[in-house]
PDB file of C-alpha atoms in Angstrom:
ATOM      1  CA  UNK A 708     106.557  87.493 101.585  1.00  0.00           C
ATOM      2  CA  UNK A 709     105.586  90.878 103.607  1.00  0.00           C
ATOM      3  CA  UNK A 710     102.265  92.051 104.783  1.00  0.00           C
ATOM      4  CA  UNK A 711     100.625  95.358 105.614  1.00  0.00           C
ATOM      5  CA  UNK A 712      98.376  95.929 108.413  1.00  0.00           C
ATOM      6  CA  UNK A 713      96.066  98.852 108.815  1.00  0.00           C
ATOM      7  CA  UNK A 714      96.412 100.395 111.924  1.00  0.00           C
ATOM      8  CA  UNK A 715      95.840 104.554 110.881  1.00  0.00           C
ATOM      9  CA  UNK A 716      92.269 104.662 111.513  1.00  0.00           C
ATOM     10  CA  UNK A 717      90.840 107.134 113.964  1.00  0.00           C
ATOM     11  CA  UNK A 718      88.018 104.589 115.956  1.00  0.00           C
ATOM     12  CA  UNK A 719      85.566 106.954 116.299  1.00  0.00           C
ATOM     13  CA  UNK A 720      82.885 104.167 117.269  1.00  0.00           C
ATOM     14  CA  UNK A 721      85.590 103.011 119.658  1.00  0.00           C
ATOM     15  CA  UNK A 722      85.309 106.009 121.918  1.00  0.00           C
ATOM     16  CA  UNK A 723      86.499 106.746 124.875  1.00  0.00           C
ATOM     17  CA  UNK A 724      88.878 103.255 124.785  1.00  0.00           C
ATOM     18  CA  UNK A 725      90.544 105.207 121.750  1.00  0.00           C
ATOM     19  CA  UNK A 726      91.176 108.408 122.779  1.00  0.00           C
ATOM     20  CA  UNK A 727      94.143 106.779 124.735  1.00  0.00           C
ATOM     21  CA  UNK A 728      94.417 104.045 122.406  1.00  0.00           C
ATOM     22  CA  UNK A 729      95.028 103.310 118.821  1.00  0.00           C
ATOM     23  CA  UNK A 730      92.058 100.658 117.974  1.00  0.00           C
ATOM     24  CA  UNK A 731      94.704  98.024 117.404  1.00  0.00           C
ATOM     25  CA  UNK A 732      96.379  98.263 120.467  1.00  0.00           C
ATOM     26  CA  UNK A 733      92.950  97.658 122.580  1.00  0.00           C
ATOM     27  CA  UNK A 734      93.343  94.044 124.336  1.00  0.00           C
ATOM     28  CA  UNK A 735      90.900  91.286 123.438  1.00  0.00           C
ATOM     29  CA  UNK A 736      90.996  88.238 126.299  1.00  0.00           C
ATOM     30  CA  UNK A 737      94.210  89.990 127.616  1.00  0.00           C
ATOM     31  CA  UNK A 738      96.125  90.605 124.318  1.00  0.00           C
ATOM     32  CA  UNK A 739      96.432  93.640 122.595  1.00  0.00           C
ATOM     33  CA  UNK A 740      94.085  92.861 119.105  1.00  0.00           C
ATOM     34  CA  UNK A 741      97.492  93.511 116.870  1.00  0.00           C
ATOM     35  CA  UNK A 742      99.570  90.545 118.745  1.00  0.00           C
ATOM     36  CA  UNK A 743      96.718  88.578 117.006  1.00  0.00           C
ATOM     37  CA  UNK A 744      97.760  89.549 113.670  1.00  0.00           C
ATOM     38  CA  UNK A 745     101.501  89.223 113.968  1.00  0.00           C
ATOM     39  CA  UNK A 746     101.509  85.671 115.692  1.00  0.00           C
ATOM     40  CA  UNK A 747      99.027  84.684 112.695  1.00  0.00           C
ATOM     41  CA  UNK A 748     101.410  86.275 109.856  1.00  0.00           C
ATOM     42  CA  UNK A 749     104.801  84.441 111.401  1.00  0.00           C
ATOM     43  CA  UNK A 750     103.157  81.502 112.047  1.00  0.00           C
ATOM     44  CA  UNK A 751     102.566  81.949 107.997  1.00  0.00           C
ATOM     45  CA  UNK A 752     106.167  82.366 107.321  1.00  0.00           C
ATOM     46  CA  UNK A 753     105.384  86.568 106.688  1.00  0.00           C
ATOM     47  CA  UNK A 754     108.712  87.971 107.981  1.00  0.00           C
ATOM     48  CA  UNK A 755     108.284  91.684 107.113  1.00  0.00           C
ATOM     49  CA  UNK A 756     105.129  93.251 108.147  1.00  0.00           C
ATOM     50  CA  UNK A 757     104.300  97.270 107.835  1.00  0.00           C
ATOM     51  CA  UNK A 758     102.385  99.070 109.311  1.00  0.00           C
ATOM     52  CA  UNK A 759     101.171 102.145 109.037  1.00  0.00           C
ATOM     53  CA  UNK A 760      99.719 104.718 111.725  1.00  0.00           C
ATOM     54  CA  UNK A 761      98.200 108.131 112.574  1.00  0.00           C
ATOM     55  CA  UNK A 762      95.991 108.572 115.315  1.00  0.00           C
ATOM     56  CA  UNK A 763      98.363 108.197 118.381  1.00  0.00           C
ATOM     57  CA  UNK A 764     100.490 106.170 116.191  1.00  0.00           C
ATOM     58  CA  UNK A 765     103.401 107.249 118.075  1.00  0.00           C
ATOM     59  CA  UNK A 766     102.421 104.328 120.366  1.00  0.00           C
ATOM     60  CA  UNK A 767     102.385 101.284 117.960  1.00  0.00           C
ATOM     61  CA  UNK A 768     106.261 101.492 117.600  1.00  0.00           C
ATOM     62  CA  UNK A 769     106.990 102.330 121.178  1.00  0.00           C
ATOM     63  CA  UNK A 770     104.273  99.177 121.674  1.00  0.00           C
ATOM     64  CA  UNK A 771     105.526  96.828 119.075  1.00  0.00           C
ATOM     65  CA  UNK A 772     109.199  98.208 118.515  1.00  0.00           C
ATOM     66  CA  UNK A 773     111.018  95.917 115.833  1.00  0.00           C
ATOM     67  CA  UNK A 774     108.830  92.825 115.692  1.00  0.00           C
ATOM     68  CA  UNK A 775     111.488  90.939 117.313  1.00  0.00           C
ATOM     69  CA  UNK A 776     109.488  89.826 119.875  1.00  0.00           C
ATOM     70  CA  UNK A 777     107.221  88.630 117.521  1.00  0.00           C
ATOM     71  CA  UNK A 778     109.811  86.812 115.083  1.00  0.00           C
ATOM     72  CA  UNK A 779     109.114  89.350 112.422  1.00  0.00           C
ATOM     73  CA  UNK A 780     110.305  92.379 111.005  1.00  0.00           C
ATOM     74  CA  UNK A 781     108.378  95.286 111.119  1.00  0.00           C
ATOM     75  CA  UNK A 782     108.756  98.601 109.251  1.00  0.00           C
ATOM     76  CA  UNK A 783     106.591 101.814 109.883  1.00  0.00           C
ATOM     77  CA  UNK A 784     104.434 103.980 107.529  1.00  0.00           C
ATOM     78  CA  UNK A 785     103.858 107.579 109.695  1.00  0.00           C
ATOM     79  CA  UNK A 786     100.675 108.925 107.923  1.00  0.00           C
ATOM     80  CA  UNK A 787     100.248 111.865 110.733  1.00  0.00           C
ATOM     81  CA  UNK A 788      97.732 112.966 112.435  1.00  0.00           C
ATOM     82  CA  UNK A 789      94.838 112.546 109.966  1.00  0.00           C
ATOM     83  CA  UNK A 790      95.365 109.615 108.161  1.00  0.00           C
ATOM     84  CA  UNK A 791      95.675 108.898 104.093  1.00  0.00           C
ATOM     85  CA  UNK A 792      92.653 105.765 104.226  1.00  0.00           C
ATOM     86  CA  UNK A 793      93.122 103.007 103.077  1.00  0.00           C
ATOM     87  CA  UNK A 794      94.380 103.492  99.344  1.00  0.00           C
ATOM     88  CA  UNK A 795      96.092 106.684  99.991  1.00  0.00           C
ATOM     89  CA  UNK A 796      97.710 104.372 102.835  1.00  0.00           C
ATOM     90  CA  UNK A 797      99.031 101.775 101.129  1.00  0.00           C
ATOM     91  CA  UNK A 798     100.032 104.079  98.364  1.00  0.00           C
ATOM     92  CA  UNK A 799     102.524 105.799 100.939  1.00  0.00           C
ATOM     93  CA  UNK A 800     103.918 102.586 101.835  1.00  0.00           C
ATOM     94  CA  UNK A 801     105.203 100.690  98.831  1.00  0.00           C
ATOM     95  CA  UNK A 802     108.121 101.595  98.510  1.00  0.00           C
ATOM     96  CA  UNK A 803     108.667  99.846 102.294  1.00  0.00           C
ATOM     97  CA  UNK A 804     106.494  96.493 100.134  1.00  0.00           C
ATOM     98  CA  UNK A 805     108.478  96.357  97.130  1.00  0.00           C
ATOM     99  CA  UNK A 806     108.004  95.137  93.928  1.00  0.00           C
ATOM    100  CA  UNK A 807     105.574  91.600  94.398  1.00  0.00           C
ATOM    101  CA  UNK A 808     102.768  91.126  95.790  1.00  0.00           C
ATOM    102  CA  UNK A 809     101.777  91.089  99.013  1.00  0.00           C
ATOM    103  CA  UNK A 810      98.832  90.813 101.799  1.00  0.00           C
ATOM    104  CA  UNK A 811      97.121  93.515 103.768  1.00  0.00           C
ATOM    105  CA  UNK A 812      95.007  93.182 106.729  1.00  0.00           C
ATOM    106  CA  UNK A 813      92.726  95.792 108.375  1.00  0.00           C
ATOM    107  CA  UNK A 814      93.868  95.997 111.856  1.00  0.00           C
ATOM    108  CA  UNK A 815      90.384  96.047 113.466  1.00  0.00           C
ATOM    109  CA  UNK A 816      89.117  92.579 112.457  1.00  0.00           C
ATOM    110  CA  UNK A 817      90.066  89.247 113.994  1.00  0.00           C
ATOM    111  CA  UNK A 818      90.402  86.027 112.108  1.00  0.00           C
ATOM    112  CA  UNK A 819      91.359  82.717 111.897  1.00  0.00           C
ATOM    113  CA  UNK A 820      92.172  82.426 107.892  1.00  0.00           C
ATOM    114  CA  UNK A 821      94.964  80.353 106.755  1.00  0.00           C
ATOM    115  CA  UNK A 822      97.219  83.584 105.827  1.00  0.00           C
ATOM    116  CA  UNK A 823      99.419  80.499 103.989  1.00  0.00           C
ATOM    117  CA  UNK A 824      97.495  79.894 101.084  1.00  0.00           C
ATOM    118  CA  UNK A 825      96.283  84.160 100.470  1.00  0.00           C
ATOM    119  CA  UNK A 826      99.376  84.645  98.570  1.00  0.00           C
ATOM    120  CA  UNK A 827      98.616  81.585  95.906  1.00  0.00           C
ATOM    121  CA  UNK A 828      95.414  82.580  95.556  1.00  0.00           C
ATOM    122  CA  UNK A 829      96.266  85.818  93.358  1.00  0.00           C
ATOM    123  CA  UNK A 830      95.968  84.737  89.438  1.00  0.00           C
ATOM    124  CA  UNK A 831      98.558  85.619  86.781  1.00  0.00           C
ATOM    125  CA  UNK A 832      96.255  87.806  85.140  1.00  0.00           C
ATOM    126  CA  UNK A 833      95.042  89.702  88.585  1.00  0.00           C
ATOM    127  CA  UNK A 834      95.769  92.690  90.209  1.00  0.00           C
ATOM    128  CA  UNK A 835      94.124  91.537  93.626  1.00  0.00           C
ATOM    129  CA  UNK A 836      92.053  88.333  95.404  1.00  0.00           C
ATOM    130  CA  UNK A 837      89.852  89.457  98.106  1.00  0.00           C
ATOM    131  CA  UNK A 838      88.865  87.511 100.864  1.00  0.00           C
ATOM    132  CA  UNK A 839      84.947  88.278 101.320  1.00  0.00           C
ATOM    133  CA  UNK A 840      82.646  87.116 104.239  1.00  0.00           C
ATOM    134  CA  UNK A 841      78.865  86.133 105.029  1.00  0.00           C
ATOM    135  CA  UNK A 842      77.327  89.446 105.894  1.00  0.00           C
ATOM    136  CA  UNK A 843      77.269  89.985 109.832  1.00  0.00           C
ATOM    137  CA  UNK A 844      74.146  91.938 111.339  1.00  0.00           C
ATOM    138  CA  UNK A 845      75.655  95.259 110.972  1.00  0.00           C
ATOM    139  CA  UNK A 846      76.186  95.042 107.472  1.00  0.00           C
ATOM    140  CA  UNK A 847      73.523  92.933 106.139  1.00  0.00           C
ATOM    141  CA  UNK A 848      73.262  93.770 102.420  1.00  0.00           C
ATOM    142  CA  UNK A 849      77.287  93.353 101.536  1.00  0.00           C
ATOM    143  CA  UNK A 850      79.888  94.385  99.703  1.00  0.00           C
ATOM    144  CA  UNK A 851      80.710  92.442  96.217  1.00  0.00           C
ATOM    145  CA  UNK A 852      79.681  89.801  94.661  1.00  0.00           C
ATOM    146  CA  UNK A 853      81.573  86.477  93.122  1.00  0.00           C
ATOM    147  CA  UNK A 854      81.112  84.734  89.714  1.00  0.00           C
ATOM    148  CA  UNK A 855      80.986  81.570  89.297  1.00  0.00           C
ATOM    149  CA  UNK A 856      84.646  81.753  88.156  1.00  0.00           C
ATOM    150  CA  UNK A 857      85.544  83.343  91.188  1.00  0.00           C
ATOM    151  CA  UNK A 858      86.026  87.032  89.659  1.00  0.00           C
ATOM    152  CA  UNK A 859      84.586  89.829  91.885  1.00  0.00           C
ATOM    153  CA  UNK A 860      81.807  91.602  91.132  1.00  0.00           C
ATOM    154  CA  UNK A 861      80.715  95.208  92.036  1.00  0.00           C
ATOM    155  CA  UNK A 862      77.304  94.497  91.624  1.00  0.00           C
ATOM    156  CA  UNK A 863      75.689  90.695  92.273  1.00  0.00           C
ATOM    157  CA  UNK A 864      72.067  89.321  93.400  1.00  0.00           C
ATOM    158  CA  UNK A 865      73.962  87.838  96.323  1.00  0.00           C
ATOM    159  CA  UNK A 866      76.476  90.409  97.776  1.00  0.00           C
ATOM    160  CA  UNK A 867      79.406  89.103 101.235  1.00  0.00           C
ATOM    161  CA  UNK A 868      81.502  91.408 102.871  1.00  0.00           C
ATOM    162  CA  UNK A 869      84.842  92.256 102.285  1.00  0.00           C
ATOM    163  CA  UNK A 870      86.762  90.845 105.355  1.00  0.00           C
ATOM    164  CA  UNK A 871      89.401  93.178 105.053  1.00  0.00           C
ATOM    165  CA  UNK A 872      91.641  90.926 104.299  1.00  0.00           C
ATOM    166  CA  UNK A 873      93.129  90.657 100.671  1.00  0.00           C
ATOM    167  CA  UNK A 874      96.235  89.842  98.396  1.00  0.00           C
ATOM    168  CA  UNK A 875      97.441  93.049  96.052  1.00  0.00           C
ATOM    169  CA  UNK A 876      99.971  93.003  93.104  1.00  0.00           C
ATOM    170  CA  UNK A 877     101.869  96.794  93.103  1.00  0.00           C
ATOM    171  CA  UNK A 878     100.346  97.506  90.352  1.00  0.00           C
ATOM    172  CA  UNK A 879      96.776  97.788  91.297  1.00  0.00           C
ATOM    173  CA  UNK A 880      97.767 101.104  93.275  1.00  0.00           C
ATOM    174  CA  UNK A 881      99.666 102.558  89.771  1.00  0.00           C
ATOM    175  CA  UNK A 882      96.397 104.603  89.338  1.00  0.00           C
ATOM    176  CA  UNK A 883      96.226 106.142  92.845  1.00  0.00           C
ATOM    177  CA  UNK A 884      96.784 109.597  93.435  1.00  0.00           C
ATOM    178  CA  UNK A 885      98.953 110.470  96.582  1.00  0.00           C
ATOM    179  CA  UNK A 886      97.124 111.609  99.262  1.00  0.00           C
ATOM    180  CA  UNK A 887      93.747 110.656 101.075  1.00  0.00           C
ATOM    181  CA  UNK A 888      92.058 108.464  98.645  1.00  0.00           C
ATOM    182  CA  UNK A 889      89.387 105.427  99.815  1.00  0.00           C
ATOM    183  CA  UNK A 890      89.801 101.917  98.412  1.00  0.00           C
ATOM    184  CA  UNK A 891      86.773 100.922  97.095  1.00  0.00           C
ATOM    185  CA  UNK A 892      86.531 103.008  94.128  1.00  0.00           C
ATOM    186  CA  UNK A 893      89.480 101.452  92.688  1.00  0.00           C
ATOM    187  CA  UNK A 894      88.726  97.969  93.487  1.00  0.00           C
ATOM    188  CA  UNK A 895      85.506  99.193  91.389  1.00  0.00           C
ATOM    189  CA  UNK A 896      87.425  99.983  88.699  1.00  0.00           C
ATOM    190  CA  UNK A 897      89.368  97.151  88.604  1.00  0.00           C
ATOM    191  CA  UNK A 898      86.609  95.073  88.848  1.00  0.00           C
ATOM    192  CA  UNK A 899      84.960  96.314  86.012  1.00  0.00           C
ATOM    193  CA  UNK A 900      88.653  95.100  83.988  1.00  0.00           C
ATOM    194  CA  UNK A 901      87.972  91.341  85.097  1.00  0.00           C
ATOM    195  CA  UNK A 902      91.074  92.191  87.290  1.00  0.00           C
ATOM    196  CA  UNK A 903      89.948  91.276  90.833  1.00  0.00           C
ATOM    197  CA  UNK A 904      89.274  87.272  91.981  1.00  0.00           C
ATOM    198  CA  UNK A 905      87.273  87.081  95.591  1.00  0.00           C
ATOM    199  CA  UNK A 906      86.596  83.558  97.684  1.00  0.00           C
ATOM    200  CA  UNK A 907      83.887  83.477 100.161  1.00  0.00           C
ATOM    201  CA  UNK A 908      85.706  82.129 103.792  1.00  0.00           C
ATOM    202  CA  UNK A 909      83.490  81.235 106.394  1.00  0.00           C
ATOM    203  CA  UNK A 910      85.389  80.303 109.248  1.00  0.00           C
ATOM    204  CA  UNK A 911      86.161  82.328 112.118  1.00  0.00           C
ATOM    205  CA  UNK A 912      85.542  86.283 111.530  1.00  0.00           C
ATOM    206  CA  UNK A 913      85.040  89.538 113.387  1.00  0.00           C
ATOM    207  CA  UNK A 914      85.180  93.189 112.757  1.00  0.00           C
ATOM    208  CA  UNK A 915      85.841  94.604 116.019  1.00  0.00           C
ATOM    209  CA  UNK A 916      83.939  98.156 115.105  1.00  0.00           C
ATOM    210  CA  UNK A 917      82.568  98.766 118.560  1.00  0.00           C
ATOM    211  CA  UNK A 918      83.192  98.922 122.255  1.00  0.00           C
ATOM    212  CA  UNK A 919      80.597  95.974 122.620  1.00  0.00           C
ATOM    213  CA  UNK A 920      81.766  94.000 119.677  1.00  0.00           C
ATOM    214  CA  UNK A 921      85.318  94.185 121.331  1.00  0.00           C
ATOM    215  CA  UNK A 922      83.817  92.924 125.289  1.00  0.00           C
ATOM    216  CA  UNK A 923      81.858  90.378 123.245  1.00  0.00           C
ATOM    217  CA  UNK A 924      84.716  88.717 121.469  1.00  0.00           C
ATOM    218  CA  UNK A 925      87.231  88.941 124.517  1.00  0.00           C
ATOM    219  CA  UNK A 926      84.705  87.048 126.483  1.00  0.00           C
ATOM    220  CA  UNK A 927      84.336  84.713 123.911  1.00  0.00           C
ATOM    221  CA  UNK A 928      88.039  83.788 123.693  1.00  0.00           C
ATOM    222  CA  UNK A 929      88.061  83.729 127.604  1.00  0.00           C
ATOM    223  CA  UNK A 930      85.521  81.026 127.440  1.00  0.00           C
ATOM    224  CA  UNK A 931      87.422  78.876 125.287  1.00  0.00           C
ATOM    225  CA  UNK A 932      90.403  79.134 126.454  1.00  0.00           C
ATOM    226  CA  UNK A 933      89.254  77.820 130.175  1.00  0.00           C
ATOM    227  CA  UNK A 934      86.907  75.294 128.195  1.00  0.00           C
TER     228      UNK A 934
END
């Protein structure tokens, strides 16, 4: 099973912290916000993991190195200095994900979903199961929708947030042009082919988009971890 994590985006928002910083590398309670991600994918039996960088991406390998220290293997996806987003991103890097499916993560939210059970919840007939949200104050009218057979749906009465978080067969990114290319237009098109599922989680969830989102959350994890 392998796993991509998003780590190429510029943090604008995230300024000044990320003009030394990739935004994954930034510490929440202590620990850079990546560590996060890797413990969570070993502890789900992932053992390769890419990821792919841009902005000061230099310092994610020279940070992370192998993934040994993390019981995983990790492989790099060098996007330079700009960035491909997130399509044109996981375009580049499938030939280092291979031929099944597998699970990508935005490196800028935090989580506590069971990364165990993404990978069975991808149908035969699917191309890609996305793991949508309730809508946090900053993004209050949504994303997608969900049928009531659990298909997602670019347009609904009731719309969650993508979580960033999803399950992709190869496949899905046949129709991508190399290059800089956004996701959601494709997940719109592949929508409209009854060929993405979507469950609604509602555990633990955070997009860490800001500098106060990020002091918010690392206090909150400092509180329970001396409760």
């Amino acid at each position: 099973m392998k796993a991509m994590i998003l780590a190429a985006g510029r943090g604008e928002r995230m300024r000044p912290l990320t003009d030394l910083l990739p935004k994954p590398l930034l510490p929440v309670a202590g620990k850079a916000l990546i560590h996060y991600h890797l413990e969570a994918l070993r502890d789900a039996a992932v053992q390769e993991i890419v990821i792919n960088h841009a902005w000061l991406g230099h310092l994610l390998p020279q940070h992370l190195g192998s993934g040994q220290q993390f019981g995983v293997k990790i492989r790099y996806s060098d996007e330079g200095a700009e960035g491909l987003e997130t399509a044109g991103g996981i375009k580049k890097a499938l030939p280092l994900l291979g031929n099944e499916p597998f699970m990508v993560i935005n490196g800028d939210v935090f989580s506590d979903y069971p990364y165990q059970q993404l990978m069975d919840k991808l149908a035969p007939d699917s191309l890609a199961h996305l793991v949508l949200v309730p809508n946090p104050q900053q993004h209050p009218h949504g994303d997608f929708g969900i049928s009531a057979t659990g298909l997602a749906l670019a347009e609904a009465e009731q719309c969650f947030t993508f979580s960033g978080i999803a399950v992709y067969r190869p496949e899905f990114f046949s129709a991508v042009p190399e290059g800089k290319q956004k996701l959601a237009p494709y997940l719109r098109q592949a929508m409209a082919q009854h060929q993405v599922t979507a469950e609604l989680y509602q555990g633990v969830w955070h997009d860490i988009g800001t500098v106060q989102r990020l002091t918010e959350l690392s206090e909150q994890l400092e509180s329970e971890h001396v409760g």
